[in-house]
Coordinates of C-alpha atoms in Angstrom, one line a residue:
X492 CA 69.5 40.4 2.1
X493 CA 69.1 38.8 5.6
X494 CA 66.2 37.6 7.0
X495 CA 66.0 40.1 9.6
X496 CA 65.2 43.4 7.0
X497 CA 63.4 40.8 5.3
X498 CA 61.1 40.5 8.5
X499 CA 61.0 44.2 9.0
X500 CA 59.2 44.9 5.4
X501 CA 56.6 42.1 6.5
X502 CA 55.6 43.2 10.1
X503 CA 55.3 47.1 8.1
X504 CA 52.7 45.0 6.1
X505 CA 50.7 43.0 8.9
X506 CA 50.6 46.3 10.9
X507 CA 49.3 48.5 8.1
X508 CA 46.4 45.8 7.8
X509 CA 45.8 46.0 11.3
X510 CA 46.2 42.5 12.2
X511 CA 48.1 41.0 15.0
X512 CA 52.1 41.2 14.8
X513 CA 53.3 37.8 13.9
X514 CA 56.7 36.7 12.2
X515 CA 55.8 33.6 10.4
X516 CA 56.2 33.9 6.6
X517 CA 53.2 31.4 6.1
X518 CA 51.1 34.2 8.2
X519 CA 52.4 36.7 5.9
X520 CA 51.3 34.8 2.8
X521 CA 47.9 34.2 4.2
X522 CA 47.4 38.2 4.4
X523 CA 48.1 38.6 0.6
X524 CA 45.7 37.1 -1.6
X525 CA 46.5 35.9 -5.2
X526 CA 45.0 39.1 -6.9
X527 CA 46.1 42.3 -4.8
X528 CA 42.9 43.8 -5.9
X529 CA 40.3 41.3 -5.0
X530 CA 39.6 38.7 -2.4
X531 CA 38.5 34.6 -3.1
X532 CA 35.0 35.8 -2.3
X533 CA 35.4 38.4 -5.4
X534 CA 35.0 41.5 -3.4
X535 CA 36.7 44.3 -3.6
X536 CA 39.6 45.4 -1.0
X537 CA 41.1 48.4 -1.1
X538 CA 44.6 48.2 0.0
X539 CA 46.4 52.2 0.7
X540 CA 49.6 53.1 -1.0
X541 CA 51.9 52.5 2.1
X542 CA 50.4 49.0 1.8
X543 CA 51.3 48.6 -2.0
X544 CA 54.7 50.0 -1.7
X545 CA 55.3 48.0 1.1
X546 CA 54.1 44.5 -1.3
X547 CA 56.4 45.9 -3.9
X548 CA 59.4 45.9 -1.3
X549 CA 59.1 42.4 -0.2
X550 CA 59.2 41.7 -4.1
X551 CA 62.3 43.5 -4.3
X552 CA 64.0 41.8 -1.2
X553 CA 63.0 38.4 -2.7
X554 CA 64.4 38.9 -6.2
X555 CA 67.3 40.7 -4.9
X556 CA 68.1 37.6 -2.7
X557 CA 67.6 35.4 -5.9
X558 CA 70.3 37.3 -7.8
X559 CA 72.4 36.8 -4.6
X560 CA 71.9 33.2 -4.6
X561 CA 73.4 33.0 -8.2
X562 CA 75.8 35.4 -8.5
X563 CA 77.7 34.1 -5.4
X564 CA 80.8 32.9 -5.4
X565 CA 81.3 30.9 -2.7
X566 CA 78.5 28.1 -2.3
X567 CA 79.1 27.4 1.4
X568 CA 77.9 30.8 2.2
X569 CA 74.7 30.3 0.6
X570 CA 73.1 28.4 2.8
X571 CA 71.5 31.7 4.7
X572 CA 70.7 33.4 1.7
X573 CA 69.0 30.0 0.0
X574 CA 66.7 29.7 3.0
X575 CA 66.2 33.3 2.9
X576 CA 65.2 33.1 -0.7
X577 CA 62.7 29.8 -0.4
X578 CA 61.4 31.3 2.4
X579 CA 60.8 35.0 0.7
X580 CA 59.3 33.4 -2.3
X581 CA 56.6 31.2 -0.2
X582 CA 55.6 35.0 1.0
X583 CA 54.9 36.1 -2.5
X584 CA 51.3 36.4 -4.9
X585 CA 51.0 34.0 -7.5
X586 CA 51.5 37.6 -10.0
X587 CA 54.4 38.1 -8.3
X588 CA 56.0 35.1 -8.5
X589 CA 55.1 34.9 -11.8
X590 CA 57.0 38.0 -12.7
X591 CA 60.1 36.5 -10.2
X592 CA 60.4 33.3 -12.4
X593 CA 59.9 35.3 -15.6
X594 CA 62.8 38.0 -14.9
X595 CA 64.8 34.8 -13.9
X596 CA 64.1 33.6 -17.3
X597 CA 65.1 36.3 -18.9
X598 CA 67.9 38.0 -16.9
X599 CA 69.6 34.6 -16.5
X600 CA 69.4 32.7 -19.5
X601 CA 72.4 31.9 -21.8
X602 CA 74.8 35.1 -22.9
X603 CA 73.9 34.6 -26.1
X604 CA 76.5 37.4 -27.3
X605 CA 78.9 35.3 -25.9
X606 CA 77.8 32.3 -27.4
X607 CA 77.4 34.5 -30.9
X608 CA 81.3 35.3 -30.2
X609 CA 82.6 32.0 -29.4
X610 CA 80.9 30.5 -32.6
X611 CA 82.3 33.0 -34.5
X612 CA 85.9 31.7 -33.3
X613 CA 85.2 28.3 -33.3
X614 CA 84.2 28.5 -37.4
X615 CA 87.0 29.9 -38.3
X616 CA 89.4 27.6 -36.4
X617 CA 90.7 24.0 -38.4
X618 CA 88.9 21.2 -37.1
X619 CA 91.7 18.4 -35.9
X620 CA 91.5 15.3 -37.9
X621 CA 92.4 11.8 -36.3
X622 CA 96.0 11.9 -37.4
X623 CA 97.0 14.8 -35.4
X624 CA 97.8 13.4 -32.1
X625 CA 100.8 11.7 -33.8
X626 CA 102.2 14.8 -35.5
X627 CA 101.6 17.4 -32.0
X628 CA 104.8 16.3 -30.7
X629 CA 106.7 16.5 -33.8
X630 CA 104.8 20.4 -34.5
X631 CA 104.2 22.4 -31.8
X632 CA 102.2 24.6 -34.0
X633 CA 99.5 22.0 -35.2
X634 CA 99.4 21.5 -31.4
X635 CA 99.1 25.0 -30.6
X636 CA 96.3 25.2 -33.1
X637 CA 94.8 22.0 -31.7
X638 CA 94.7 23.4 -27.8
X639 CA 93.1 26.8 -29.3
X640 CA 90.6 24.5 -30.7
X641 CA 89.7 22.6 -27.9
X642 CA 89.8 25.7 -25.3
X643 CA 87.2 27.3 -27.5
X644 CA 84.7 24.1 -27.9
X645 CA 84.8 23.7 -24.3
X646 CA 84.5 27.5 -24.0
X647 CA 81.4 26.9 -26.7
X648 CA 79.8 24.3 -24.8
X649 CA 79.7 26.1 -21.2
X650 CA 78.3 29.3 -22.8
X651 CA 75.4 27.4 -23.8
X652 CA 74.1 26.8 -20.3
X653 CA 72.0 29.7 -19.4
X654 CA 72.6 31.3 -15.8
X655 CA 70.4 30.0 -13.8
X656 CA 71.7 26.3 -14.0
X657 CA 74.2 27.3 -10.9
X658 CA 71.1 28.2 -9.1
X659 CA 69.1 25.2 -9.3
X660 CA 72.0 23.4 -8.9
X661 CA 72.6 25.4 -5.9
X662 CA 69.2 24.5 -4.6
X663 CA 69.6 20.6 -5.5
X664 CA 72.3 20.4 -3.0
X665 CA 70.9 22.6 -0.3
X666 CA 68.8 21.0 2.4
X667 CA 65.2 20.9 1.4
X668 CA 66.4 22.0 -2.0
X669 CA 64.8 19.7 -4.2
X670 CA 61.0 19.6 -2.8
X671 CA 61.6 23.4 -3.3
X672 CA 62.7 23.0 -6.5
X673 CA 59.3 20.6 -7.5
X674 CA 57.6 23.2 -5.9
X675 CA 58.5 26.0 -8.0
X676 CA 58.1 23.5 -10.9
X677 CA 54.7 23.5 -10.3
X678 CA 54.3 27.2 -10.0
X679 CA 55.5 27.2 -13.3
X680 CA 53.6 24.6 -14.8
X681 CA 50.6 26.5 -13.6
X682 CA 51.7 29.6 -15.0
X683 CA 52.0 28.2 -18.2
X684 CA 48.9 26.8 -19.1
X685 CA 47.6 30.5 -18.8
X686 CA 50.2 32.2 -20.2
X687 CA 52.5 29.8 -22.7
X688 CA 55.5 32.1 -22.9
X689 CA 58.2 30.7 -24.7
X690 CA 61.3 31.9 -22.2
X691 CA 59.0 30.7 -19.5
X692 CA 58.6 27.2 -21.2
X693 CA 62.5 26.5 -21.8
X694 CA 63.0 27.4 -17.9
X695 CA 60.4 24.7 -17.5
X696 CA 62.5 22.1 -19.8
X697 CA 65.7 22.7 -18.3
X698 CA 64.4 22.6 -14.8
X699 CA 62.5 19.3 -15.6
X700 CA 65.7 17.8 -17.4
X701 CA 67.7 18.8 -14.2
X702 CA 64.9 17.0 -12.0
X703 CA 64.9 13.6 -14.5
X704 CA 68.4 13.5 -13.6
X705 CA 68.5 14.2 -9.6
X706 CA 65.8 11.7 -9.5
X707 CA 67.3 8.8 -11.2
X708 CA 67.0 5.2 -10.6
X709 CA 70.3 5.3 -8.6
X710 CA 69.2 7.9 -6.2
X711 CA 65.6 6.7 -5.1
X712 CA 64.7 4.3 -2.4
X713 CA 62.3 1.5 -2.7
X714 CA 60.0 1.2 0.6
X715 CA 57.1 -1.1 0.7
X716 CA 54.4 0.9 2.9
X717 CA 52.2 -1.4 5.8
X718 CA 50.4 -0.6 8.2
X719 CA 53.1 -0.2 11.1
X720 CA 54.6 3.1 8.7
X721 CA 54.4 6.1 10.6
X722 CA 50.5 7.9 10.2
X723 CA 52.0 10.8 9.3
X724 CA 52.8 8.1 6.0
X725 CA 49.5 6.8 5.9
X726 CA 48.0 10.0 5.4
X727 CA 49.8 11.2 2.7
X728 CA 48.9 8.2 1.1
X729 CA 45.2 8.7 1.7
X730 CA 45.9 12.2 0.9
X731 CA 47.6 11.3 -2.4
X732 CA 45.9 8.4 -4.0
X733 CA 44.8 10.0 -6.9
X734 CA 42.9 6.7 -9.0
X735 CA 40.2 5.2 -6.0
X736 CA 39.9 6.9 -2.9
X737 CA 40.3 5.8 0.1
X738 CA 37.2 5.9 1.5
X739 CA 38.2 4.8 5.7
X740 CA 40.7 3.5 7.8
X741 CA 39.5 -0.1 7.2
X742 CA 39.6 0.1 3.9
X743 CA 43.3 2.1 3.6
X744 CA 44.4 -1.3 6.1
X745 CA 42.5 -3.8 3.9
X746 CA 45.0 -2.3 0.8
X747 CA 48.2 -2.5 3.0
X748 CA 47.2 -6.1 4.7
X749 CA 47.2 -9.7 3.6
X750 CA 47.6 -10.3 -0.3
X751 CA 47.9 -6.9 -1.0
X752 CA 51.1 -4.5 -1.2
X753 CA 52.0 -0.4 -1.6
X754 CA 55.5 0.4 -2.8
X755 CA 56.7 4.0 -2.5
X756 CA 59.5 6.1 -4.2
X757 CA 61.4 8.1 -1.9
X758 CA 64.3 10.2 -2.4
X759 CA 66.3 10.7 0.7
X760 CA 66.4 14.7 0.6
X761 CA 63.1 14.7 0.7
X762 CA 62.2 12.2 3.9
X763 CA 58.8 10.9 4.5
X764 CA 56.9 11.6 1.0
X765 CA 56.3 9.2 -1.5
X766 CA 57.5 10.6 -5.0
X767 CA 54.9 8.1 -6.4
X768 CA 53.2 4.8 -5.4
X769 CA 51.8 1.5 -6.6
X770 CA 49.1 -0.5 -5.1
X771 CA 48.9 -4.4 -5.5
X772 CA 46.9 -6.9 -5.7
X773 CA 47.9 -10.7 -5.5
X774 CA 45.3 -12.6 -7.1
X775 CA 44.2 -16.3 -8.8
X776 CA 43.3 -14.4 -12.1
X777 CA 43.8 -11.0 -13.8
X778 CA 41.1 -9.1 -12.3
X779 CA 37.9 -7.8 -14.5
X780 CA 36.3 -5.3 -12.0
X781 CA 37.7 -3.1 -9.6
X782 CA 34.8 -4.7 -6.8
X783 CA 36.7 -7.6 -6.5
X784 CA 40.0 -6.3 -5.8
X785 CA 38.9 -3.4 -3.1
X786 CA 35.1 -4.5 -2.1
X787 CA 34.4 -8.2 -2.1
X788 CA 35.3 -11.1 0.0
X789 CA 38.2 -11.3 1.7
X790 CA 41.8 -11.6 -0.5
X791 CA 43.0 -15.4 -1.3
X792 CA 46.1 -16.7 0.7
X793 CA 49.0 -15.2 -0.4
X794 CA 50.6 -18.8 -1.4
X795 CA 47.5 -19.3 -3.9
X796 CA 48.4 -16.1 -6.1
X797 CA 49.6 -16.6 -9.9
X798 CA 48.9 -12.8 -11.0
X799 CA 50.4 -9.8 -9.2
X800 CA 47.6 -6.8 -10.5
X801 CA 48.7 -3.1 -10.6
X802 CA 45.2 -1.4 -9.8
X803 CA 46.7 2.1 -8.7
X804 CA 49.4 4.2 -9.0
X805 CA 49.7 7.8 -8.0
X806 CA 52.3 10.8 -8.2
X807 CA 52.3 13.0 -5.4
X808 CA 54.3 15.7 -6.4
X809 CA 52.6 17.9 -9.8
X810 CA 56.2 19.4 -10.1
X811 CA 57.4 16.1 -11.4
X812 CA 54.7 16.2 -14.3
X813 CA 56.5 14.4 -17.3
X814 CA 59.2 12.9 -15.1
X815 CA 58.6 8.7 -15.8
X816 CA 59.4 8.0 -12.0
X817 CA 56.7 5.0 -12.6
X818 CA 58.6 3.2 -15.3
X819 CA 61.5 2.7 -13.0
X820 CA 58.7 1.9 -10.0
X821 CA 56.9 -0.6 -11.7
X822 CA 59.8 -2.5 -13.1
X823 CA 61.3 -2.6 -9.8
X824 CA 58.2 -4.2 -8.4
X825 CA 58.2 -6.7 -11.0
X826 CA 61.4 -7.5 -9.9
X827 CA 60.8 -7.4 -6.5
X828 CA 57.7 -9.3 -6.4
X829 CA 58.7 -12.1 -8.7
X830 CA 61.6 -13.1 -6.5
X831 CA 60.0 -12.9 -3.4
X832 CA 57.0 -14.8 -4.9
X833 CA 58.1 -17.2 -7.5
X834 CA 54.7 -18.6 -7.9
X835 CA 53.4 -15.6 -9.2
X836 CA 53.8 -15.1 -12.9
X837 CA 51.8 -12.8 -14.5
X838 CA 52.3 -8.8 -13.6
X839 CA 49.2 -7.1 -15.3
X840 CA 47.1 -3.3 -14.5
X841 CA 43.4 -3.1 -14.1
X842 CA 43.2 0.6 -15.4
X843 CA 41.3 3.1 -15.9
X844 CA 40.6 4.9 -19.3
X845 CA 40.3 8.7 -18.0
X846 CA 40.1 10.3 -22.0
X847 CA 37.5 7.7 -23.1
X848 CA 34.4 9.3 -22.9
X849 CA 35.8 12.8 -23.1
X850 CA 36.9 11.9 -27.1
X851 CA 33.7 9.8 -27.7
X852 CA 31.2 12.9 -26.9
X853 CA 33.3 15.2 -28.7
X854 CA 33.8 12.7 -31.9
X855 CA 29.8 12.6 -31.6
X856 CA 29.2 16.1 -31.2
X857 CA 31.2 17.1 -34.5
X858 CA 29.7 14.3 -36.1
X859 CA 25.9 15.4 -35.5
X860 CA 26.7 18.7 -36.0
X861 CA 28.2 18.1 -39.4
X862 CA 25.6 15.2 -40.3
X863 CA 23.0 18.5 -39.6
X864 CA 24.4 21.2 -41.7
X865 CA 24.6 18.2 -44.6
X866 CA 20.6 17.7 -44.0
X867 CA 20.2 21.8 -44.2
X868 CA 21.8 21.7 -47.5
X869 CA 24.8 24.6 -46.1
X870 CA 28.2 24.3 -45.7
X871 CA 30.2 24.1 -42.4
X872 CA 30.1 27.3 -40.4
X873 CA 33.7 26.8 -39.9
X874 CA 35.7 26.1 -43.4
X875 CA 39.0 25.7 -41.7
X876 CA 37.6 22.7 -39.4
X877 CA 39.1 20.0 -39.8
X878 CA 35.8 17.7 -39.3
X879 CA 34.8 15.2 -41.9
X880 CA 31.7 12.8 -42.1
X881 CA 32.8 9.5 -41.0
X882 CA 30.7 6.7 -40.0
X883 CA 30.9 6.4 -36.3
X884 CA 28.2 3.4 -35.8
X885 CA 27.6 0.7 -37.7
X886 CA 24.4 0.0 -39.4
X887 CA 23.3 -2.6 -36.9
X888 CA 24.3 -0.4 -34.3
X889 CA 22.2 2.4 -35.8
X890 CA 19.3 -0.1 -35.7
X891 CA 19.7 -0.4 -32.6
X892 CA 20.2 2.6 -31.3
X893 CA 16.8 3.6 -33.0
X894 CA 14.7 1.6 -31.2
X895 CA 15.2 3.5 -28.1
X896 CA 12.1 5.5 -28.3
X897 CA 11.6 7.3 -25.0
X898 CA 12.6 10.9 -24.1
X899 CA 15.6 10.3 -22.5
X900 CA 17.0 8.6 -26.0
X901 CA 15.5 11.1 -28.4
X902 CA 17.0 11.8 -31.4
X903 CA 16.9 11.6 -35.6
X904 CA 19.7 9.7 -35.6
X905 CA 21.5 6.7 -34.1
X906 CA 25.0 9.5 -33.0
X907 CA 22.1 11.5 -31.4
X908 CA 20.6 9.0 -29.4
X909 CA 24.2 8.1 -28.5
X910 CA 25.0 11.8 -27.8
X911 CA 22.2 12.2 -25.8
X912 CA 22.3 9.5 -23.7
X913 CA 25.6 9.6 -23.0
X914 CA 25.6 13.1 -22.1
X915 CA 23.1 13.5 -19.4
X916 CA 24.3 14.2 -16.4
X917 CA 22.8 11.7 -14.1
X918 CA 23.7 9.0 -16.3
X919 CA 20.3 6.7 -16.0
X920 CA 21.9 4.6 -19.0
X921 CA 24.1 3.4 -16.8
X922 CA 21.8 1.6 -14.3
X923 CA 19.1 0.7 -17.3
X924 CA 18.7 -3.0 -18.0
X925 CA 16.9 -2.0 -21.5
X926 CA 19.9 0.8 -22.7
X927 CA 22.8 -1.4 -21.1
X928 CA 22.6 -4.6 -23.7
X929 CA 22.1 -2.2 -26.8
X930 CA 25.1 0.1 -25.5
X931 CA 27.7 -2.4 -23.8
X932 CA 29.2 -4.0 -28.0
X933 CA 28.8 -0.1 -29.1
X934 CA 31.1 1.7 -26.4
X935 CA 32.9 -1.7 -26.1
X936 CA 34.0 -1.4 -30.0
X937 CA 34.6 1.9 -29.7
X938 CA 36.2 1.9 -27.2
X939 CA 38.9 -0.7 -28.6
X940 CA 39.4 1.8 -31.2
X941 CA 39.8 4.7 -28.8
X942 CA 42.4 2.3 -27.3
X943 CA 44.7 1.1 -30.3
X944 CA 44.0 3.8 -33.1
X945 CA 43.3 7.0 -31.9
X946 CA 46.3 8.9 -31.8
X947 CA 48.4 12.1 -30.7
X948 CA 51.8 13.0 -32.5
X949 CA 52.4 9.0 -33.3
X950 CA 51.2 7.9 -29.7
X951 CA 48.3 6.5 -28.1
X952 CA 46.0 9.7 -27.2
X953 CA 44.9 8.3 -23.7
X954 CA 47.5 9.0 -21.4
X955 CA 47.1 6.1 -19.2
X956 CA 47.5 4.1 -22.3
X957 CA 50.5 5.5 -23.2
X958 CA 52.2 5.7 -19.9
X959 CA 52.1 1.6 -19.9
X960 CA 52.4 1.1 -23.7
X961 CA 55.8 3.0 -23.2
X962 CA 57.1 1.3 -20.3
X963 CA 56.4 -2.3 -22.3
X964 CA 53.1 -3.7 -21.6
X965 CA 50.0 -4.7 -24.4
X966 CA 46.8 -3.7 -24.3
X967 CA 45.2 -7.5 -23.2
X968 CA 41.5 -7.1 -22.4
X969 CA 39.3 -4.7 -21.9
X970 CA 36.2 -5.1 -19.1
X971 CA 32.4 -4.2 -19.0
X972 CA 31.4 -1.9 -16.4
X973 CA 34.5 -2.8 -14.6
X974 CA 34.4 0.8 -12.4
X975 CA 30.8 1.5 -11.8
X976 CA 31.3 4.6 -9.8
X977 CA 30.2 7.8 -10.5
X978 CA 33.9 8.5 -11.7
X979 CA 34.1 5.5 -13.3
X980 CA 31.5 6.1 -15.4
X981 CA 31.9 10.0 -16.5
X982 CA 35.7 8.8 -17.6
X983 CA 35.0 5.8 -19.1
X984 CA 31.4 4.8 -19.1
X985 CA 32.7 2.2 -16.4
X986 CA 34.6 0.4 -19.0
X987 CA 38.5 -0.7 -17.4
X988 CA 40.8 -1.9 -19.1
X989 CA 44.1 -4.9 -18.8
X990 CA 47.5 -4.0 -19.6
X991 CA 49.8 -6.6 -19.2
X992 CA 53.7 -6.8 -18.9
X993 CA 55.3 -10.0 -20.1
X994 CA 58.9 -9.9 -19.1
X995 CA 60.0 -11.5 -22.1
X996 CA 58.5 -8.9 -24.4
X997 CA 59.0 -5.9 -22.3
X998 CA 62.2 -3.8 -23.8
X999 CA 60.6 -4.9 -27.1
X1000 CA 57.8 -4.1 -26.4
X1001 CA 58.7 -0.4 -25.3
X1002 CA 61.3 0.5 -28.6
X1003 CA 58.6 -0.4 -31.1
X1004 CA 56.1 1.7 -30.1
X1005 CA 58.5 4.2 -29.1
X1006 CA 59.9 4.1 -32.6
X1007 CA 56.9 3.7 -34.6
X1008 CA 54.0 3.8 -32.6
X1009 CA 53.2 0.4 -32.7
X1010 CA 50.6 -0.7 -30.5
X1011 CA 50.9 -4.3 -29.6
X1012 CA 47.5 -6.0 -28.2
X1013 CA 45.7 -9.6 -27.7
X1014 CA 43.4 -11.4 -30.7
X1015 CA 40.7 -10.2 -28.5
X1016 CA 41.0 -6.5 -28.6
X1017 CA 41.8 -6.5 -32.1
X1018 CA 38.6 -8.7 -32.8
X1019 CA 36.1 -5.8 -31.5
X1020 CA 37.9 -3.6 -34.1

């Protein structure tokens, strides 16, 4: 379907909603909100039937240009009907493009009557042992045999791509293609943690297996980004850094200028946006607190640097979710780094622990509710729970706890002074000089074990955690009321923590714990344990 009945069916819809006559498909998508039947405000709109049936049409067009896209045969003709597609599918609802990805999860998957067929075949066909190549000349019906054998695998193995693998592959190699593609990734990632359909999820798996491989190593760009980029650059940047914001111009120069560096991952079909980016700090020492890299006095001569500190890294597009583009990024820099600096020899993180506090409330929180049900003498409300009464603080700990006595602290237990303090909202403890000494060796312990033994499916549960621990790095330190703002502290009750990556150890480092779990970490973490 061409773009110009394509922009007939929207004008029919701007008109019938009485605003002015433009052609832009961004307009368009403006003028339809994500529910038909309500507005962001939450009132009401009521749209007439002409106006429905003309929403249903564009729909149409849009999905009908989709099954264009794939079932062409020629792909240098489907240049027009990709950029009608994209373009169509930026015009629909979020409903609506729900139900286009879903009926191109459906209607395009494998044939799986074919593949039923071809397995059928392929069982009852004799299997070529090694020794046959030596006897096909000599019978031409063990190589008959063999060629019907082979025809049919290969057959086997094509049938079990679904359909819509020519369409993203289609859209890969078409101009603009691939920021499409992360867009409709996203879209679908969305979708699914609302509605975890299971045709919906294996579109999302292929699509992000097809995406792992268009954005290999090989085919990104390594750009170190300064101040003299383009501000269209430095915006996204500001726009993107997702760990400390960047509060002003001063401070976005301070992080691009003298003894500090930004390296970007850029694919060239997608020109002028980061995939990801690392900030850098060269420094004397591994760093303890996030003030001295980004607010205290002015960075030490480049030439005086030992350590090369990782303080930030941030993914720009949530389409590439679960795509290890910083693996690749940080190894690069490593490399990068240490052979432009050969001074410089130790490549750590100063991170943050986002899960932290998040497990801690909730691991006190089932603790105190279980520790009161034992005190009423009942049994858990919940007999499938999977809670159990462990002791969270030790004794001393308890003690101590305890002997906070004022209103803000209450509570008939140690967890519940914990709990309480730890959940109020404007976080007082924080700032207290009598809560911080009795709380700092709790939360730091605790937070050690949060670290190396809490884990999910064999792996550590804190995702930044297991993002470095994967790509080869130890857990090396972790630092008191290293992030003190008001983010900081919700995540991790300001606690940071040191990864380091020792180039020696690295590969080993990454197959143990990706074959067993195994958490490797200094004498110093595992002493708070």
């Amino acid at each position: 379907m061409s773009k110009k009945k394509l922009a007939i069916l929207l004008r029919a819809r701007m008109r019938s909603s009485n605003h002015s006559a433009k052609s832009s498909l961004s307009h368009f998508t403006k003028e339809i909100p994500s529910n038909p039947q309500e507005n962001h405000s939450g009132d009401h709109i009521v749209r007439n039937s002409s106006e429905l049936d003309t929403i249903g049409r564009v729909y149409d067009v849009v999905r009908e240009t989709m099954h264009t896209a794939i079932s062409a045969t020629k792909t240098g003709g489907s240049d027009i009907t990709l950029n009608d597609f994209e373009e169509g599918y930026f015009s629909l609802s979020i409903e609506d493009r729900k139900k286009l990805l879903l009926a191109l999860a459906k209607e395009y998957d494998v044939n799986r009557e074919q593949v039923r067929e071809l397995i059928k075949q392929y069982l009852g066909l004799e299997t070529p042992s090694s020794d046959d190549d030596a006897e096909l000349h000599s019978s031409p019906k063990k190589e008959a045999s063999s060629s019907v054998f082979y025809r049919v695998e290969w057959s086997l193995r094509h049938a079990l791509k679904p359909t819509y693998e020519t369409f993203f592959e289609r859209l890969n190699t078409h101009p603009g293609g691939l920021r499409f593609l992360s867009i409709l990734r996203a879209d679908l990632l969305s979708i699914l943690t609302k509605d975890n359909m299971p045709s919906l999820r294996a579109l999302d798996s292929y699509l992000k297996e097809k995406l792992g491989m268009w954005l290999s190593p090989a085919t990104l760009e390594l750009h170190q980004i300064t101040w003299d980029d383009p501000a269209s650059l430095l915006e996204k940047i500001v726009a993107y850094e997702a760990v400390h914001p960047i509060s002003n111009l001063l401070d976005l120069k301070r992080r691009l200028g003298i003894g500090r560096r930004c390296f970007g991952y850029f694919h060239p079909s997608i020109p002028g946006e980061p995939l990801i980016f690392i900030e850098v700090a060269l420094m004397e020492t591994v760093a303890q607190t996030i003030q001295e890299v980004l607010w205290d006095n002015p960075p030490i001569p480049e030439n005086q640097a030992t350590c090369a500190l990782f303080y930030s890294i941030s993914s720009t597009q949530p389409g590439l979710a679960g795509i290890n583009l910083g693996k690749f990024l940080i190894k690069r820099v490593i490399t990068l780094v240490k052979k432009e600096m050969s001074h410089v020899s130790t490549f750590a993180t100063l991170s943050p622990i986002p899960g932290y506090m998040q497990w801690l409330l909730s691991k006190l929180s089932s603790q105190s509710r279980f520790a009161e049900e034992e005190r009423g003498g009942g049994t858990q409300s919940n007999p499938t729970s999977s809670t159990f009464s462990e002791k969270v603080l030790l004794p001393e700990e308890e003690q101590a706890l305890m002997s906070l006595s004022d209103d803000s602290s209450s509570g008939s237990n140690g967890m519940e002074v914990l709990l309480n303090l730890l959940s109020a909202k404007n976080c007082d403890w924080a700032t207290s000089p009598r809560i911080l000494p009795v709380l700092e060796p709790i939360l730091m312990r605790l937070c050690a074990r949060y670290l190396l033994q809490e884990k999910k499916r064999g792996k550590a549960l804190d995702s930044v955690a297991n993002f470095h621990l994967q790509n080869g790095a130890m857990v090396e330190r972790i630092n008191w009321m290293a992030d003190r703002s008001e983010k900081g502290i919700h995540q991790s009750g300001g606690i940071m923590v040191n990864y380091v990556y020792r180039l020696e150890n690295i590969e080993d480092f990454a197959q143990s714990y990706f074959g067993s779990g195994q958490i490797h970490a200094s004498p110093g973490i595992h002493s708070r344990l």
